[in-house]
Short mmCIF file of C-alpha atoms and ligand atoms in Angstrom, two decimals:
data_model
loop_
_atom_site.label_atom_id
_atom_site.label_comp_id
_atom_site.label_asym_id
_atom_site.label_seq_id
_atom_site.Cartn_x
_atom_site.Cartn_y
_atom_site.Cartn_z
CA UNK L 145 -8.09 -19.32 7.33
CA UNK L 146 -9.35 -20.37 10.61
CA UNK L 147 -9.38 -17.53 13.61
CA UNK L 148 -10.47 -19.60 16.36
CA UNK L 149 -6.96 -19.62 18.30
CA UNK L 150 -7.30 -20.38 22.01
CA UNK L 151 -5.34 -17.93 22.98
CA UNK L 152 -5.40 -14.57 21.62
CA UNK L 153 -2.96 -13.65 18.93
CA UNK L 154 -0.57 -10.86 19.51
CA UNK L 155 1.97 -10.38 16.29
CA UNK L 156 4.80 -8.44 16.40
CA UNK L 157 6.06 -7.45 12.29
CA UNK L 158 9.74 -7.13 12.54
CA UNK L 159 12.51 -5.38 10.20
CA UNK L 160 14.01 -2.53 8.70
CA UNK L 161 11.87 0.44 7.43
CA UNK L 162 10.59 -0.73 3.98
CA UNK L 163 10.91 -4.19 4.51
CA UNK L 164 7.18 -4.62 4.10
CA UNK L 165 5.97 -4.97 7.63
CA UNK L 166 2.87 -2.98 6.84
CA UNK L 167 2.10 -4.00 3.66
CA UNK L 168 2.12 -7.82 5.26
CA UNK L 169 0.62 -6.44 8.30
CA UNK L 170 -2.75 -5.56 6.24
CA UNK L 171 -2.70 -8.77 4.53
CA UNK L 172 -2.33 -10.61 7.70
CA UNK L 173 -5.17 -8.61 9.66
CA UNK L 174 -7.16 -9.57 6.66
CA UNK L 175 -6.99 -12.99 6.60
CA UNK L 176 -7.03 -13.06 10.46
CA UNK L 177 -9.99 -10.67 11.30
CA UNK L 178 -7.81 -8.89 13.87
CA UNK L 179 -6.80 -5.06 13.74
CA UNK L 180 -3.63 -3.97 12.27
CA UNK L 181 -2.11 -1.33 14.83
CA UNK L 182 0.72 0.65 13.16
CA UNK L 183 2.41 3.40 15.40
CA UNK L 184 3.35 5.13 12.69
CA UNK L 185 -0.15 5.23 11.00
CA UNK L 186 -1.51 6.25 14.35
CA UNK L 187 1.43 9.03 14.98
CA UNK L 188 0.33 9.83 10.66
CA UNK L 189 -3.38 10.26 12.05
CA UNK L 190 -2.52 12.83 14.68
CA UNK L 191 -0.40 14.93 12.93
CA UNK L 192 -3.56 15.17 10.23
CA UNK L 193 -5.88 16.50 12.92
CA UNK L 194 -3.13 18.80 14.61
CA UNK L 195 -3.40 17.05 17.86
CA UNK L 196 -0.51 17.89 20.54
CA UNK L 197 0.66 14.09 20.39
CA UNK L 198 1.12 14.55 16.69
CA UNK L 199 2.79 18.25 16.56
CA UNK L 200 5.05 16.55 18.76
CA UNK L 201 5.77 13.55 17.22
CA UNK L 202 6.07 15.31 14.31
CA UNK L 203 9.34 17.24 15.77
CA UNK L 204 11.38 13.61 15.15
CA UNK L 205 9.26 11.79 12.86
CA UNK L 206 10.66 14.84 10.09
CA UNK L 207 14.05 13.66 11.17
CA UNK L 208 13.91 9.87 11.03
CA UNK L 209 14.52 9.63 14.61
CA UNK L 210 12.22 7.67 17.20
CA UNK L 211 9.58 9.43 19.37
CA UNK L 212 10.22 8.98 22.62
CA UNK L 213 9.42 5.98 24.46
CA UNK L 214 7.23 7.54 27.17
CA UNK L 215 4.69 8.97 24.80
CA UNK L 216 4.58 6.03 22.22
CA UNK L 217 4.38 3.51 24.84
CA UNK L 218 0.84 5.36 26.32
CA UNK L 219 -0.01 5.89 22.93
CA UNK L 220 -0.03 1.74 21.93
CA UNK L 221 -1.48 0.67 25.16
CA UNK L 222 -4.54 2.85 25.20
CA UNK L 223 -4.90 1.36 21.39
CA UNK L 224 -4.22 -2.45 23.01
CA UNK L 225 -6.66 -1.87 25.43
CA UNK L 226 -9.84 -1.33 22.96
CA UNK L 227 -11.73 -4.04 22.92
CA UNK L 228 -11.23 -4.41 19.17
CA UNK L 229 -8.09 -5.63 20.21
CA UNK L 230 -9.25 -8.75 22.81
CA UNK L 231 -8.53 -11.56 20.08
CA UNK L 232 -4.91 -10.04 19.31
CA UNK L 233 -3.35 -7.57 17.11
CA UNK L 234 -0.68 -7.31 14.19
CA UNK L 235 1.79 -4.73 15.63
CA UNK L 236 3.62 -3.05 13.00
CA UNK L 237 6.17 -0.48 13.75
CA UNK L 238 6.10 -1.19 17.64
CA UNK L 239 8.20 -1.90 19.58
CA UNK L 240 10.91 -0.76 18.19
CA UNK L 241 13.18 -0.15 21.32
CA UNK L 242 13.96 -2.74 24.20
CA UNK L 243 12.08 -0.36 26.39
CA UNK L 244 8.85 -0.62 24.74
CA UNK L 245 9.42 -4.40 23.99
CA UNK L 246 9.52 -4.78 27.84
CA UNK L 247 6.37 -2.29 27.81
CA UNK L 248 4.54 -4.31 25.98
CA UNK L 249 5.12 -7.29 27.15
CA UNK L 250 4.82 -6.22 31.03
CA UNK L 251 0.68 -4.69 29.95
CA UNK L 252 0.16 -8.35 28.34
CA UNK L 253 1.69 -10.45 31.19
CA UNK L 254 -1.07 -8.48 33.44
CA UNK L 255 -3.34 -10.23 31.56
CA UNK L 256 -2.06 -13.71 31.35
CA UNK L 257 -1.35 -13.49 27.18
CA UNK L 258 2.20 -12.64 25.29
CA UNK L 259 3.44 -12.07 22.30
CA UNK L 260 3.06 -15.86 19.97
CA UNK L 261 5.11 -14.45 17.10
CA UNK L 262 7.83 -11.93 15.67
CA UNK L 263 8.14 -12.64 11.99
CA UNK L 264 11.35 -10.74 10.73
CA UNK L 265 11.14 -9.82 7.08
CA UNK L 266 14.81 -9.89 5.88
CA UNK L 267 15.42 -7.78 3.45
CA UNK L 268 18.95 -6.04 2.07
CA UNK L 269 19.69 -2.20 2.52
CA UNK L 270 19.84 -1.74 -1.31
CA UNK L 271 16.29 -3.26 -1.74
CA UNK L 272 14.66 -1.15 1.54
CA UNK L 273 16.01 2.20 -0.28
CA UNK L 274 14.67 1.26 -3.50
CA UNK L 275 11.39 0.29 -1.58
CA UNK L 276 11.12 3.73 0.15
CA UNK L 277 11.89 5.81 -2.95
CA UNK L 278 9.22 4.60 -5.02
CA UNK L 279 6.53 4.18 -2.08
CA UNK L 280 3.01 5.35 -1.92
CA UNK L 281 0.79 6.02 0.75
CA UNK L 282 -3.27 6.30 0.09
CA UNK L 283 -4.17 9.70 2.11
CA UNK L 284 -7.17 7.77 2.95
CA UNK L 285 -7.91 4.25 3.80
CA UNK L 286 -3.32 4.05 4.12
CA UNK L 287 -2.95 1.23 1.99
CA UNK L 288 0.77 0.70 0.64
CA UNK L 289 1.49 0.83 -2.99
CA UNK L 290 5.28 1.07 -4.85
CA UNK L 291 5.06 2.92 -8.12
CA UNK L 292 7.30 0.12 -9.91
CA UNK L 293 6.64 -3.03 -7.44
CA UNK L 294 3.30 -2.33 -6.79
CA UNK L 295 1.15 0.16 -8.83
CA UNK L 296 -2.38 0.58 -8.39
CA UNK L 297 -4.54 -1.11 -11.33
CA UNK L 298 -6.01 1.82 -12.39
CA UNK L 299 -5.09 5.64 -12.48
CA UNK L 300 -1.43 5.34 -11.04
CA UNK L 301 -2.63 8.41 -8.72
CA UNK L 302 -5.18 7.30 -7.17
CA UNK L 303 -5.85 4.61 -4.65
CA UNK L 304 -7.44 0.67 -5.84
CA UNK L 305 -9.33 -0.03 -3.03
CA UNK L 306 -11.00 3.41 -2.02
CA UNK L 307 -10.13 5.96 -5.24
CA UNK L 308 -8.60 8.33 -2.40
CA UNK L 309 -4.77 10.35 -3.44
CA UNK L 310 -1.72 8.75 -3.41
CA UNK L 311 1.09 10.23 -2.34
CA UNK L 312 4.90 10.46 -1.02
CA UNK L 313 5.24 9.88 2.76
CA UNK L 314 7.58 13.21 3.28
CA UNK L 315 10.49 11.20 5.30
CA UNK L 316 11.01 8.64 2.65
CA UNK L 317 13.62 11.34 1.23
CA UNK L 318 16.47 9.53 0.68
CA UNK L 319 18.18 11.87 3.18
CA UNK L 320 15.62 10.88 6.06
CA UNK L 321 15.42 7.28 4.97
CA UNK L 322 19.56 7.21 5.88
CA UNK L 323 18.89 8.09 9.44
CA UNK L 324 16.39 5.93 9.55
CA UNK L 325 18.18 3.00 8.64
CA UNK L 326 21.06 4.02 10.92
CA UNK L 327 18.36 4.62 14.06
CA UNK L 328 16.91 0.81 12.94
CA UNK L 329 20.22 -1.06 13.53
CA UNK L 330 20.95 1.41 16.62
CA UNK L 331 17.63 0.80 18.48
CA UNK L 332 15.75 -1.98 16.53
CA UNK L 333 17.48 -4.36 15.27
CA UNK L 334 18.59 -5.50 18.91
CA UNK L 335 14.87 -6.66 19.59
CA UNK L 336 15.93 -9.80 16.87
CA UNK L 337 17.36 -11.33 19.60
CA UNK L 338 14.93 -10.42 22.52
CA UNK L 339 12.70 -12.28 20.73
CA UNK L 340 15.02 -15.05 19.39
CA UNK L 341 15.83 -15.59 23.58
CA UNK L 342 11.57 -15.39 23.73
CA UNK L 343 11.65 -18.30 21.04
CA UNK L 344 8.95 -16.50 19.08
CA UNK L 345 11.29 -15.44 16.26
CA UNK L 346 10.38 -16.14 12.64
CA UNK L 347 13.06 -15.03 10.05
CA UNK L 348 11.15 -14.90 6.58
CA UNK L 349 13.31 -13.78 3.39
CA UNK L 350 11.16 -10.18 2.60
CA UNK L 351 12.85 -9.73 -1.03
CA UNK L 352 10.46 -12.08 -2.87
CA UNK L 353 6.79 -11.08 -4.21
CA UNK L 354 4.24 -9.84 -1.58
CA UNK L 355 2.02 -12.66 -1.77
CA UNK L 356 4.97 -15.58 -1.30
CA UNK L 357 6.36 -13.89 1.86
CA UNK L 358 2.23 -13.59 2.63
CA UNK L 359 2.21 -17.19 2.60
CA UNK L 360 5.68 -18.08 4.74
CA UNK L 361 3.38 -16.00 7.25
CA UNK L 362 0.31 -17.71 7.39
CA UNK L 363 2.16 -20.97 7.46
CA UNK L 364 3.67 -19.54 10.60
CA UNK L 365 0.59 -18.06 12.26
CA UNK L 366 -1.07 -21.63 11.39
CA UNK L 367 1.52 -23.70 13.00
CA UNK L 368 0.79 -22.08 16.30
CA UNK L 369 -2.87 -22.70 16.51
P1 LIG E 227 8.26 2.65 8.36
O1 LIG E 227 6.98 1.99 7.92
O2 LIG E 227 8.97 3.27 7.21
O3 LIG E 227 9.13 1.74 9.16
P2 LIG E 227 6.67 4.02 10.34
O4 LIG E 227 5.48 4.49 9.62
O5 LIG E 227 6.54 2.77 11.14
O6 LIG E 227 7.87 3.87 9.30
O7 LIG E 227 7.22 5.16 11.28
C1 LIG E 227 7.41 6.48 10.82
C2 LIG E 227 8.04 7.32 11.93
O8 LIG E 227 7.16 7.39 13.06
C3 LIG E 227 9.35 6.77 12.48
O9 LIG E 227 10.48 7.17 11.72
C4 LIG E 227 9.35 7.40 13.89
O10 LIG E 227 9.71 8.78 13.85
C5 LIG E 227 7.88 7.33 14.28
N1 LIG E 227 7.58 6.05 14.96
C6 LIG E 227 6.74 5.07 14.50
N2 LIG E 227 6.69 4.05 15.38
C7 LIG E 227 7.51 4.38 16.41
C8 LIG E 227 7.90 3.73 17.63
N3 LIG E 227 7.43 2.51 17.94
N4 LIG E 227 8.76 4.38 18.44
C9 LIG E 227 9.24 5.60 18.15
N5 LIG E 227 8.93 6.26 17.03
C10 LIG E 227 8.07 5.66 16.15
P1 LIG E 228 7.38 -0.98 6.05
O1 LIG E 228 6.02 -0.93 6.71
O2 LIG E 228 8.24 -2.10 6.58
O3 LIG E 228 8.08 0.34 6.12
P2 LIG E 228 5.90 -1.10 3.53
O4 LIG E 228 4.94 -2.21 3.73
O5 LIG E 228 5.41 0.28 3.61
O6 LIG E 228 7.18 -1.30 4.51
O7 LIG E 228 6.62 -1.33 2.11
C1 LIG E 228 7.56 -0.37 1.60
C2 LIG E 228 7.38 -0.23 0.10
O8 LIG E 228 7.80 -1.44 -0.55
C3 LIG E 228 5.93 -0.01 -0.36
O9 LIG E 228 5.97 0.86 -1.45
C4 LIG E 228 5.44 -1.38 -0.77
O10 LIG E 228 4.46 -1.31 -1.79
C5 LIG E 228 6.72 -2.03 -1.29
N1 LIG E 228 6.79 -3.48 -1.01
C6 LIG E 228 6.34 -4.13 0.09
N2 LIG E 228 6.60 -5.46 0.02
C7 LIG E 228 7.24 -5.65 -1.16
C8 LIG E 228 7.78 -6.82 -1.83
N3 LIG E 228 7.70 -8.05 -1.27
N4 LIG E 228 8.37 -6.65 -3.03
C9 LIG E 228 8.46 -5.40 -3.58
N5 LIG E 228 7.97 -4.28 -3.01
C10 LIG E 228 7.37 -4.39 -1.82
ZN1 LIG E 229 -7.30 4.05 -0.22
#
């Protein structure tokens, strides 16, 4: 797949949690040669290494609610302004109020670029709750497995692509996971229609296999080159 857009590629992954935005995210980045940024990997990373941001993100992230807007918005902005990041990005996770939609795209009107494309991966409540239950996260490189949907070839405890641990993300209780999907249609689901009125929506039906919604994807991405 070609990368040589004229105009740098921001991606915004829409949908409810589970619905497969980082596990098409990675595949995307991939095939694009442009960094994945994930707000909740990056919130994950600094509540490894005990940093203030993470001890306080931590406070809500336990609860399924959002962090607040002040501190995630800094937090993706200094991470859209390395220079990794010049040729685009695959946001996944952010934004995820109308606050930090307007954020984000206020930092890249300042530099004459915008957001190209907000796929939303449609998927039902029954299938997102099934998703979360059996999820596993790699402790190391983060890559997304599902013990049922998507095991790991080898030992089912240990990650393909790096050997590191899997293990059970500690708000995908199905307590937590509620909340969550109550907080999505509350505070996320709006931004559907901020982009829709932005005419960068793309509704893609999530509930089929990984690599078929993969491909509705980069059909989209290529039609905008
Ligand atoms: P999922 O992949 O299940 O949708 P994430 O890994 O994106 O979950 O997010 C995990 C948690 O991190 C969220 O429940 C929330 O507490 C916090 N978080 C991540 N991104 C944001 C954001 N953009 N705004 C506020 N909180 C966020
Ligand atoms: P999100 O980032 O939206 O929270 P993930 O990418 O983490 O979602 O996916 C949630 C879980 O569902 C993971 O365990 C993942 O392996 C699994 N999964 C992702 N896409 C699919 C799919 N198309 N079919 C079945 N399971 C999937
Ligand atoms: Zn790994």
């Amino acid at each position: 797949m070609t990368t040589s857009f004229k105009e740098p590629l921001f991606i915004v992954m829409m949908g409810a949690p589970g619905a497969g935005k980082g596990t098409q995210a990675r595949l995307l980045c991939e095939a694009l040669g442009i960094p994945q940024v994930s707000s909740g990997d990056i919130f994950r990373e600094n509540l490894k290494n005990q940093t203030p941001l993470g001890l306080l993100a931590r406070q809500y992230m336990d609860k399924g609610a959002l962090v607040p807007d002040d501190v995630t918005i800094n937090m993706v902005m200094d991470r859209l302004a390395q220079p990794d990041c010049a040729a685009g990005a695959v946001l996944d996770g952010f934004p995820r109020t109308l606050a930090q939609a307007a954020a984000l795209d206020a930092a890249l009107r300042e530099r004459d670029l915008r957001v190209r494309l907000a796929p939303v991966l449609e998927v039902s409540d029954e299938a997102v709750i099934n998703r979360l239950a059996g999820r596993r996260v790699c402790r190391n490189c983060q890559a997304m497995y599902h013990l049922e949907f998507n095991p790991p070839a080898g030992d089912p405890t240990r990650c393909d692509k790096c050997g590191g641990e899997l293990y059970r993300r500690a708000d995908d209780d199905p307590e937590t996971v509620r909340n969550r999907l109550f907080v999505y249609y509350k505070q996320t689901a709006p931004l559907v229609g901020y982009y829709f009125a932005h005419g960068v929506l793309k509704p893609v039906d999530g509930d089929r296999p990984i690599e078929v919604v993969q491909a509705d994807l980069r059909a989209a991405v290529a039609a905008l080159a």
